[in-house]
mmCIF file of C-alpha atoms in Angstrom:
data_model
loop_
_atom_site.group_PDB
_atom_site.id
_atom_site.type_symbol
_atom_site.label_atom_id
_atom_site.label_comp_id
_atom_site.label_asym_id
_atom_site.label_seq_id
_atom_site.Cartn_x
_atom_site.Cartn_y
_atom_site.Cartn_z
ATOM 1 C CA MET A 1 -154.888 -96.977 -42.068
ATOM 2 C CA ILE A 2 -152.653 -94.393 -40.379
ATOM 3 C CA ALA A 3 -149.437 -95.429 -38.658
ATOM 4 C CA ILE A 4 -147.803 -93.144 -36.113
ATOM 5 C CA THR A 5 -144.164 -93.932 -35.438
ATOM 6 C CA VAL A 6 -142.223 -91.903 -32.898
ATOM 7 C CA SER A 7 -138.435 -91.851 -32.950
ATOM 8 C CA PRO A 8 -136.949 -92.253 -29.445
ATOM 9 C CA LEU A 9 -134.491 -89.429 -30.125
ATOM 10 C CA VAL A 10 -137.253 -87.070 -31.183
ATOM 11 C CA CYS A 11 -139.291 -88.001 -28.125
ATOM 12 C CA ILE A 12 -136.447 -87.235 -25.751
ATOM 13 C CA SER A 13 -135.924 -83.804 -27.262
ATOM 14 C CA ARG A 14 -139.618 -82.957 -26.967
ATOM 15 C CA ARG A 15 -140.505 -84.326 -23.549
ATOM 16 C CA ALA A 16 -141.343 -81.823 -20.886
ATOM 17 C CA SER A 17 -138.754 -82.647 -18.229
ATOM 18 C CA ALA A 18 -136.478 -85.327 -16.791
ATOM 19 C CA SER A 19 -138.937 -85.970 -13.981
ATOM 20 C CA TYR A 20 -141.699 -86.487 -16.513
ATOM 21 C CA VAL A 21 -139.580 -88.990 -18.433
ATOM 22 C CA SER A 22 -138.741 -91.005 -15.322
ATOM 23 C CA ARG A 23 -142.375 -91.236 -14.216
ATOM 24 C CA TYR A 24 -144.398 -91.631 -17.385
ATOM 25 C CA ARG A 25 -142.400 -92.696 -20.341
ATOM 26 C CA ILE A 26 -142.618 -95.875 -19.701
ATOM 27 C CA VAL A 27 -143.461 -98.506 -21.807
ATOM 28 C CA PRO A 28 -140.349 -100.731 -22.051
ATOM 29 C CA GLN A 29 -139.420 -101.977 -25.516
ATOM 30 C CA ARG A 30 -139.815 -105.585 -24.379
ATOM 31 C CA PHE A 31 -143.418 -104.833 -23.432
ATOM 32 C CA LYS A 32 -144.075 -103.356 -26.859
ATOM 33 C CA GLU A 33 -142.682 -106.455 -28.551
ATOM 34 C CA LEU A 34 -144.814 -108.882 -26.542
ATOM 35 C CA THR A 35 -148.103 -107.058 -26.027
ATOM 36 C CA THR A 36 -150.722 -105.805 -28.473
ATOM 37 C CA ILE A 37 -153.479 -103.454 -27.311
ATOM 38 C CA PHE A 38 -156.642 -102.721 -29.265
ATOM 39 C CA LEU A 39 -157.806 -99.387 -27.873
ATOM 40 C CA LEU A 40 -161.414 -98.350 -28.465
ATOM 41 C CA ARG A 41 -163.432 -95.346 -27.392
ATOM 42 C CA HIS A 42 -167.123 -95.614 -26.551
ATOM 43 C CA GLY A 43 -169.652 -94.570 -29.174
ATOM 44 C CA GLU A 44 -171.091 -91.076 -29.338
ATOM 45 C CA THR A 45 -173.286 -90.095 -26.391
ATOM 46 C CA VAL A 46 -175.987 -87.499 -25.825
ATOM 47 C CA TRP A 47 -173.511 -85.301 -23.958
ATOM 48 C CA ASN A 48 -170.852 -85.711 -26.655
ATOM 49 C CA GLU A 49 -173.394 -84.379 -29.106
ATOM 50 C CA ALA A 50 -174.279 -81.494 -26.769
ATOM 51 C CA GLY A 51 -170.644 -80.522 -26.134
ATOM 52 C CA ARG A 52 -170.589 -81.528 -22.459
ATOM 53 C CA PHE A 53 -167.552 -83.140 -20.862
ATOM 54 C CA GLN A 54 -168.827 -86.271 -19.149
ATOM 55 C CA GLY A 55 -165.894 -87.221 -16.967
ATOM 56 C CA GLN A 56 -167.137 -89.953 -14.642
ATOM 57 C CA LYS A 57 -170.790 -89.017 -15.076
ATOM 58 C CA ASP A 58 -172.764 -90.642 -17.863
ATOM 59 C CA SER A 59 -175.232 -90.129 -20.673
ATOM 60 C CA PRO A 60 -176.766 -92.658 -23.092
ATOM 61 C CA LEU A 61 -175.339 -93.627 -26.458
ATOM 62 C CA THR A 62 -177.022 -91.836 -29.332
ATOM 63 C CA GLU A 63 -178.333 -93.818 -32.283
ATOM 64 C CA ARG A 64 -175.152 -92.846 -34.096
ATOM 65 C CA GLY A 65 -173.099 -94.007 -31.108
ATOM 66 C CA GLN A 66 -174.790 -97.405 -31.220
ATOM 67 C CA GLN A 67 -173.999 -97.689 -34.919
ATOM 68 C CA GLN A 68 -170.376 -96.723 -34.213
ATOM 69 C CA ALA A 69 -170.107 -99.471 -31.601
ATOM 70 C CA ASP A 70 -171.549 -102.036 -34.019
ATOM 71 C CA GLU A 71 -169.129 -101.009 -36.740
ATOM 72 C CA ALA A 72 -166.202 -101.129 -34.318
ATOM 73 C CA GLY A 73 -167.240 -104.665 -33.382
ATOM 74 C CA ARG A 74 -167.283 -105.782 -37.005
ATOM 75 C CA ARG A 75 -163.894 -104.227 -37.701
ATOM 76 C CA LEU A 76 -162.413 -105.662 -34.540
ATOM 77 C CA ALA A 77 -163.680 -109.162 -35.376
ATOM 78 C CA ARG A 78 -161.911 -108.989 -38.743
ATOM 79 C CA GLU A 79 -158.721 -107.703 -37.146
ATOM 80 C CA LEU A 80 -158.659 -110.422 -34.481
ATOM 81 C CA GLU A 81 -158.611 -113.139 -37.127
ATOM 82 C CA ARG A 82 -154.909 -112.303 -37.428
ATOM 83 C CA HIS A 83 -154.276 -112.489 -33.680
ATOM 84 C CA PRO A 84 -154.657 -116.070 -32.420
ATOM 85 C CA GLY A 85 -154.109 -116.915 -28.776
ATOM 86 C CA GLN A 86 -155.344 -115.476 -25.518
ATOM 87 C CA ILE A 87 -157.192 -112.175 -25.744
ATOM 88 C CA ASP A 88 -158.277 -110.257 -22.645
ATOM 89 C CA VAL A 89 -161.052 -107.658 -22.722
ATOM 90 C CA HIS A 90 -160.869 -104.768 -20.236
ATOM 91 C CA VAL A 91 -163.771 -102.318 -20.045
ATOM 92 C CA SER A 92 -164.180 -99.068 -18.138
ATOM 93 C CA PRO A 93 -167.099 -99.633 -15.723
ATOM 94 C CA LEU A 94 -168.909 -96.441 -16.766
ATOM 95 C CA GLY A 95 -172.262 -96.882 -18.475
ATOM 96 C CA ARG A 96 -171.319 -95.641 -21.943
ATOM 97 C CA THR A 97 -168.352 -97.990 -22.214
ATOM 98 C CA LYS A 98 -170.348 -100.932 -20.861
ATOM 99 C CA LYS A 99 -173.070 -100.311 -23.455
ATOM 100 C CA THR A 100 -170.438 -100.020 -26.181
ATOM 101 C CA ALA A 101 -168.800 -103.247 -25.002
ATOM 102 C CA ALA A 102 -172.143 -105.069 -25.038
ATOM 103 C CA ARG A 103 -172.682 -104.157 -28.679
ATOM 104 C CA ILE A 104 -169.118 -105.082 -29.631
ATOM 105 C CA ALA A 105 -169.598 -108.465 -27.928
ATOM 106 C CA ARG A 106 -172.145 -109.379 -30.603
ATOM 107 C CA TYR A 107 -169.222 -109.627 -33.017
ATOM 108 C CA VAL A 108 -166.397 -110.450 -30.602
ATOM 109 C CA PRO A 109 -167.923 -112.914 -28.101
ATOM 110 C CA LEU A 110 -165.195 -112.778 -25.475
ATOM 111 C CA ARG A 111 -165.664 -112.520 -21.732
ATOM 112 C CA SER A 112 -164.788 -109.057 -20.435
ATOM 113 C CA ARG A 113 -163.933 -107.637 -17.043
ATOM 114 C CA ASP A 114 -164.404 -104.191 -15.579
ATOM 115 C CA GLU A 115 -161.207 -102.185 -15.295
ATOM 116 C CA PRO A 116 -161.598 -99.008 -13.189
ATOM 117 C CA ARG A 117 -158.189 -97.732 -14.307
ATOM 118 C CA LEU A 118 -159.682 -97.241 -17.786
ATOM 119 C CA MET A 119 -162.333 -94.825 -16.495
ATOM 120 C CA GLU A 120 -162.448 -91.337 -17.933
ATOM 121 C CA VAL A 121 -160.511 -88.594 -16.200
ATOM 122 C CA THR A 122 -162.870 -86.814 -13.826
ATOM 123 C CA ILE A 123 -162.949 -83.034 -13.629
ATOM 124 C CA GLY A 124 -164.812 -83.158 -10.338
ATOM 125 C CA SER A 125 -167.659 -80.673 -10.008
ATOM 126 C CA TRP A 126 -167.195 -79.769 -13.682
ATOM 127 C CA ASP A 127 -168.257 -83.243 -14.857
ATOM 128 C CA GLY A 128 -171.336 -82.898 -17.060
ATOM 129 C CA MET A 129 -170.757 -79.217 -17.825
ATOM 130 C CA SER A 130 -169.964 -77.501 -21.101
ATOM 131 C CA HIS A 131 -166.897 -75.328 -21.595
ATOM 132 C CA TYR A 132 -169.168 -72.268 -21.670
ATOM 133 C CA GLU A 133 -170.892 -73.192 -18.391
ATOM 134 C CA ILE A 134 -167.543 -73.665 -16.675
ATOM 135 C CA HIS A 135 -166.375 -70.304 -17.990
ATOM 136 C CA MET A 136 -169.513 -68.603 -16.640
ATOM 137 C CA GLU A 137 -169.687 -70.340 -13.252
ATOM 138 C CA TYR A 138 -165.944 -70.356 -12.530
ATOM 139 C CA PRO A 139 -164.689 -67.059 -13.974
ATOM 140 C CA GLY A 140 -160.965 -66.931 -14.577
ATOM 141 C CA MET A 141 -160.348 -70.653 -14.003
ATOM 142 C CA LEU A 142 -159.867 -71.342 -17.704
ATOM 143 C CA GLU A 143 -157.831 -68.228 -18.430
ATOM 144 C CA GLY A 144 -154.689 -69.080 -20.390
ATOM 145 C CA ALA A 145 -155.668 -72.722 -20.897
ATOM 146 C CA ASP A 146 -155.482 -74.132 -24.410
ATOM 147 C CA ALA A 147 -158.064 -76.377 -26.023
ATOM 148 C CA PHE A 148 -156.947 -79.437 -24.065
ATOM 149 C CA ASN A 149 -155.147 -78.473 -20.843
ATOM 150 C CA TRP A 150 -158.324 -76.966 -19.389
ATOM 151 C CA PHE A 151 -159.374 -80.475 -18.348
ATOM 152 C CA PHE A 152 -156.850 -80.272 -15.531
ATOM 153 C CA ARG A 153 -157.842 -76.802 -14.250
ATOM 154 C CA SER A 154 -160.710 -78.098 -12.094
ATOM 155 C CA PRO A 155 -160.142 -77.397 -8.364
ATOM 156 C CA ASP A 156 -161.464 -80.833 -7.362
ATOM 157 C CA GLY A 157 -160.760 -82.956 -10.438
ATOM 158 C CA GLU A 158 -158.196 -85.644 -11.145
ATOM 159 C CA THR A 159 -154.699 -84.353 -11.845
ATOM 160 C CA PHE A 160 -152.663 -85.210 -14.914
ATOM 161 C CA ASP A 161 -150.126 -87.028 -12.720
ATOM 162 C CA ALA A 162 -152.800 -89.103 -10.976
ATOM 163 C CA ALA A 163 -154.407 -90.115 -14.268
ATOM 164 C CA CYS A 164 -151.054 -91.109 -15.758
ATOM 165 C CA ALA A 165 -150.154 -93.090 -12.638
ATOM 166 C CA ARG A 166 -153.235 -95.315 -12.825
ATOM 167 C CA ILE A 167 -152.758 -95.857 -16.550
ATOM 168 C CA LYS A 168 -149.101 -96.727 -16.059
ATOM 169 C CA GLU A 169 -150.080 -99.267 -13.405
ATOM 170 C CA TRP A 170 -152.609 -100.841 -15.776
ATOM 171 C CA LEU A 171 -150.144 -100.991 -18.671
ATOM 172 C CA SER A 172 -147.461 -102.584 -16.508
ATOM 173 C CA GLN A 173 -149.739 -105.519 -15.678
ATOM 174 C CA LEU A 174 -150.714 -106.505 -19.229
ATOM 175 C CA ARG A 175 -149.374 -109.888 -20.294
ATOM 176 C CA SER A 176 -151.358 -110.772 -23.412
ATOM 177 C CA THR A 177 -153.233 -109.229 -26.317
ATOM 178 C CA THR A 178 -155.782 -106.884 -24.757
ATOM 179 C CA ILE A 179 -158.901 -105.131 -25.994
ATOM 180 C CA ALA A 180 -159.412 -101.939 -23.963
ATOM 181 C CA ILE A 181 -162.710 -100.046 -24.195
ATOM 182 C CA SER A 182 -162.174 -96.631 -22.677
ATOM 183 C CA HIS A 183 -162.711 -92.896 -23.210
ATOM 184 C CA GLY A 184 -161.469 -89.855 -25.072
ATOM 185 C CA LEU A 185 -159.071 -88.230 -22.628
ATOM 186 C CA THR A 186 -157.958 -91.494 -21.025
ATOM 187 C CA GLY A 187 -157.363 -92.903 -24.508
ATOM 188 C CA ARG A 188 -155.125 -89.944 -25.326
ATOM 189 C CA LEU A 189 -153.032 -90.644 -22.238
ATOM 190 C CA ILE A 190 -152.759 -94.371 -22.989
ATOM 191 C CA ARG A 191 -151.538 -93.754 -26.532
ATOM 192 C CA GLY A 192 -149.287 -90.904 -25.484
ATOM 193 C CA MET A 193 -147.601 -92.931 -22.768
ATOM 194 C CA TYR A 194 -147.175 -95.894 -25.103
ATOM 195 C CA LEU A 195 -145.493 -93.649 -27.691
ATOM 196 C CA GLY A 196 -143.461 -91.678 -25.141
ATOM 197 C CA LEU A 197 -145.021 -88.305 -25.953
ATOM 198 C CA SER A 198 -144.923 -85.131 -23.897
ATOM 199 C CA ARG A 199 -148.002 -83.913 -22.039
ATOM 200 C CA GLU A 200 -148.727 -81.367 -24.752
ATOM 201 C CA GLU A 201 -148.425 -83.955 -27.515
ATOM 202 C CA MET A 202 -150.646 -86.420 -25.659
ATOM 203 C CA LEU A 203 -153.448 -83.912 -25.200
ATOM 204 C CA GLU A 204 -153.452 -82.980 -28.888
ATOM 205 C CA LEU A 205 -154.005 -86.552 -30.109
ATOM 206 C CA PRO A 206 -157.283 -87.152 -31.981
ATOM 207 C CA VAL A 207 -159.965 -89.273 -30.297
ATOM 208 C CA PRO A 208 -162.264 -90.607 -33.033
ATOM 209 C CA GLN A 209 -165.287 -92.754 -32.228
ATOM 210 C CA THR A 210 -165.519 -94.461 -35.609
ATOM 211 C CA GLY A 211 -162.487 -96.774 -35.455
ATOM 212 C CA PHE A 212 -159.869 -97.995 -33.023
ATOM 213 C CA TYR A 213 -156.114 -98.034 -32.460
ATOM 214 C CA ARG A 214 -153.792 -101.008 -32.517
ATOM 215 C CA LEU A 215 -150.779 -100.427 -30.274
ATOM 216 C CA GLN A 216 -148.082 -102.841 -31.352
ATOM 217 C CA ASN A 217 -144.298 -102.818 -31.772
ATOM 218 C CA GLY A 218 -144.007 -99.201 -30.667
ATOM 219 C CA GLN A 219 -146.570 -97.903 -33.168
ATOM 220 C CA ALA A 220 -150.161 -96.731 -32.924
ATOM 221 C CA GLN A 221 -152.113 -97.661 -36.032
ATOM 222 C CA TYR A 222 -155.621 -96.356 -36.588
ATOM 223 C CA ILE A 223 -157.951 -99.023 -37.995
ATOM 224 C CA GLU A 224 -161.039 -97.814 -39.828
#
């Protein structure tokens, strides 16, 4: 189990700007004390395996992805034994998350609801393409972008600010322990906002498909 604890003083010194802090930092301490979030990513898909960024398009879970979802369900069931009381389940309405949620429900038989604010960040016309295809079809658009910021270079995709705004809205409305089944990039933003990280730090967070994160008391613990 890996625990990530972020000192408020360190966060302030590393955040990008005052305007960023006022808009997206943002998870009040009282919220952290009262609310626990179990954050899961969907299992591996055909396009994950092929190196294509799915965005808000879809591809089926691979056999490995189905096994990952089953294992996540078993782990989550064990973890929830220590969390009595009301538990809400919010699921991105995209196909890969719905299929993952259906497999998890075999072990955690709770009613879920679709939550569009948990959908993956879309990169517009680049959805479904590989990094190489984007480089070839849109020459120069990725120039100077690092391994993660290129997601927000698309001319018709969702902006970083827009993605953070919908996630902030979702977080602000949570009132009980919540299981969230979401995506790689969106999951980075959720964890980063919860921990008060800068944009650069958020986009460098790992996004494994074999476990899940428990966000509680200002920490993000990886459960595997």
